[in-house]
């Protein structure tokens, strides 16, 4: 039967319901039991930081949260918290969608001036993919350079590969074990959909992604304090890991981590699925040349325009499903220009070709600047970010 | 129904069938698919080592094996192999039964002059028992002193706590992951009897016990060589771990580890179960005083003697079920004396009290000497054994 395949969102898969033009993020909020980011939260962030909220917040790209008010309460009382995000290094080249959480995390680090830990789950990618350990480990280091190129503060940012950190920090393995003791196979199956044909490494892995939410996993940064709150910006498909983490946190004497959830970055083909490295025609990579960017946008970006210019002028385009317009909401920072484009496209004044041209220019700039910054990331800089540092921010 | 409860042997439980006087080790050989240690193997060991086989071998205490001929083939060709054994540190005091694999391993190290690694599974005990991590870690170090007191060569022996080694040796976590990727939840359930109410830590743990059978888990000892054979002396209840290890070994490019299996050391109450730290009345501890040893043997050791002295003199005792006699087969090294005792007890010439007195004297000596050696194990000596060493035996 057509149309009866339901929307499915897990850390490994994201697709809209059959026949739907978009993933239904409101449904995810209800299903996961998180809270919508509302005007009141935005105003509070603006008041506390003294700056307008990031356009990802203003435009609903980060749209859902858990317990962010608790973190802001701490911040108001000058109590410490830290940021935690991560990446599964499954491919050499990162794509535009991968940038989203890091650009946002950089904003959070800038406005709150807090320590940040970034986990590279090379162990996860080895377990899930047809990938050798040494290759996953290499990709973790390659991807870390792209992450550093987003502009993080080397004095307050620790990037670690699980393979490296598990075998260098005693507290990390200990926290993984503590979490693994609190979660049954039944619970892991319920949360992640594991089955008995999965390998035993997968079943235990969620504890590895949970552990960095607990400050004692980073003794050099937070000494032995268990009281330090954690705020995790991530795409909403990672929520299952942190629902589990929040469930075990009080039993282990840690605060529950707070979360900020983003929507997915759509595939070039449309918002029914997210951009995926394993499908190059769906993705624009941070390594793409200006020419490749132009070709991909012109060839693949799903258009909300009309079939003929005449119809388009008469009835207007639909920016809500137009991928080029959606991408501009992520990367065109100028609110006025974006509003103008939306209006012109919807009215039919702007054609799909003109809209795409606008996007190509924005992306060529963004990726070109990223490429320049990425080139400057030497192995020494990488080593600086990947060496556990001693942080005296709170001491 | 009486008598229909079958024998059960897992790494966590060992009991005879209902109504049976002993655990049926022949049945385990058939069930596990291992080989009985026969006269031909004993002769070959004697020829190769130039010494009579250890009395544990001569008396069938180590009774079963896998692939030991392959290890001996290597040894004949002057190809390297190493020994691997371990202990789960769940209690402060080790008991007599815990000594058995270590006394035998010391013999193997002496006659073959090979490196030895000893795993202290403090992570396992944390996952399985009501025990804090730091306490399991402390017990690992306490127990390691008892193990060192068995007389191992510090230049060829590395003792490690999983908690320490996982967070210091990159290759160890990597090999654990490689193994975890090869074993499904279905397989782990089949081998170990795990259920979905078990915690996710337990499901993944078997890979941690498997990893030390692979030489690359010890880069400082074996460099990066994958070709070095491994011989594991252990009680037969540990076989499930190594059946799994042998199954994955060829897929990861390692030789299958060889095994030497011992029977269990019986509880004072009889050979239906094994000595257990959690039941103090079943056990004689290495910390027991001479007086406590005497009292426990007199009070608890199950006797194969007759109800009255008159009957005993007439019909004789049964050494096959007599725990004191069984213990002498483990710890009285003099073959002639042991044969004399068996003959005298079976004929009725020796009474239970006399037999027990003989055992008390042997155990008081054994444990007294152990206590003296244990006292001499300083923290510096412990550190020497627990620091990964560079071994140039084969280089």
XYZ file of N, CA and C in Angstrom, chain A residues 89-93 120 122-123 131-145 161 163-164 374 382 386, chain B residues 174:
90
model
N 33.517 9.431 12.177
C 34.368 9.667 11.004
C 34.316 8.509 10.017
N 33.303 8.520 9.154
C 33.160 7.395 8.235
C 33.658 7.713 6.840
N 34.006 8.982 6.591
C 34.481 9.314 5.243
C 35.512 10.423 5.305
N 36.344 10.434 4.306
C 37.427 11.408 4.207
C 36.874 12.829 4.190
N 35.911 13.033 3.296
C 35.400 14.385 3.108
C 34.116 14.572 3.905
N 35.327 11.900 18.502
C 35.382 11.287 17.181
C 35.188 9.781 17.391
N 35.585 6.847 16.174
C 36.206 5.939 15.198
C 35.906 4.474 15.550
N 35.744 4.176 16.852
C 35.390 2.807 17.240
C 34.001 2.446 16.707
N 35.023 -1.132 7.443
C 36.122 -0.185 7.579
C 37.140 -0.808 8.532
N 38.420 -0.704 8.210
C 39.446 -1.183 9.141
C 39.635 -0.162 10.260
N 40.108 -0.660 11.413
C 40.312 0.229 12.559
C 41.277 1.360 12.235
N 42.384 1.021 11.574
C 43.387 2.053 11.337
C 42.867 3.121 10.378
N 41.981 2.697 9.460
C 41.384 3.661 8.535
C 40.408 4.578 9.287
N 39.594 3.997 10.168
C 38.658 4.818 10.953
C 39.442 5.821 11.806
N 40.542 5.366 12.360
C 41.386 6.210 13.199
C 41.993 7.358 12.371
N 42.432 7.028 11.159
C 42.985 8.066 10.274
C 41.905 9.096 9.908
N 40.708 8.592 9.571
C 39.614 9.502 9.202
C 39.260 10.422 10.364
N 39.330 9.895 11.600
C 39.043 10.729 12.776
C 39.981 11.932 12.807
N 41.245 11.682 12.478
C 42.212 12.777 12.511
C 42.020 13.734 11.331
N 41.688 13.195 10.158
C 41.415 14.052 8.998
C 40.204 14.945 9.277
N 39.133 14.320 9.749
C 37.912 15.085 10.028
C 38.147 16.122 11.120
N 39.000 15.777 12.090
C 39.271 16.731 13.177
C 39.842 18.033 12.619
N 40.635 17.924 11.549
C 41.180 19.151 10.944
C 40.058 20.031 10.380
N 39.840 11.099 19.627
C 39.414 9.857 18.985
C 39.157 8.855 20.109
N 39.468 5.715 20.017
C 40.566 4.738 20.046
C 41.748 5.270 20.853
N 42.047 6.545 20.684
C 43.149 7.135 21.447
C 42.784 7.324 22.915
N 41.215 25.346 6.491
C 41.583 23.940 6.629
C 43.047 23.717 6.245
N 46.724 20.245 15.061
C 45.881 19.079 15.344
C 46.269 18.474 16.684
N 44.149 17.812 20.130
C 43.888 16.416 20.517
C 44.694 15.972 21.741
N 41.866 -2.018 20.763
C 41.669 -2.332 19.343
C 41.353 -3.822 19.148
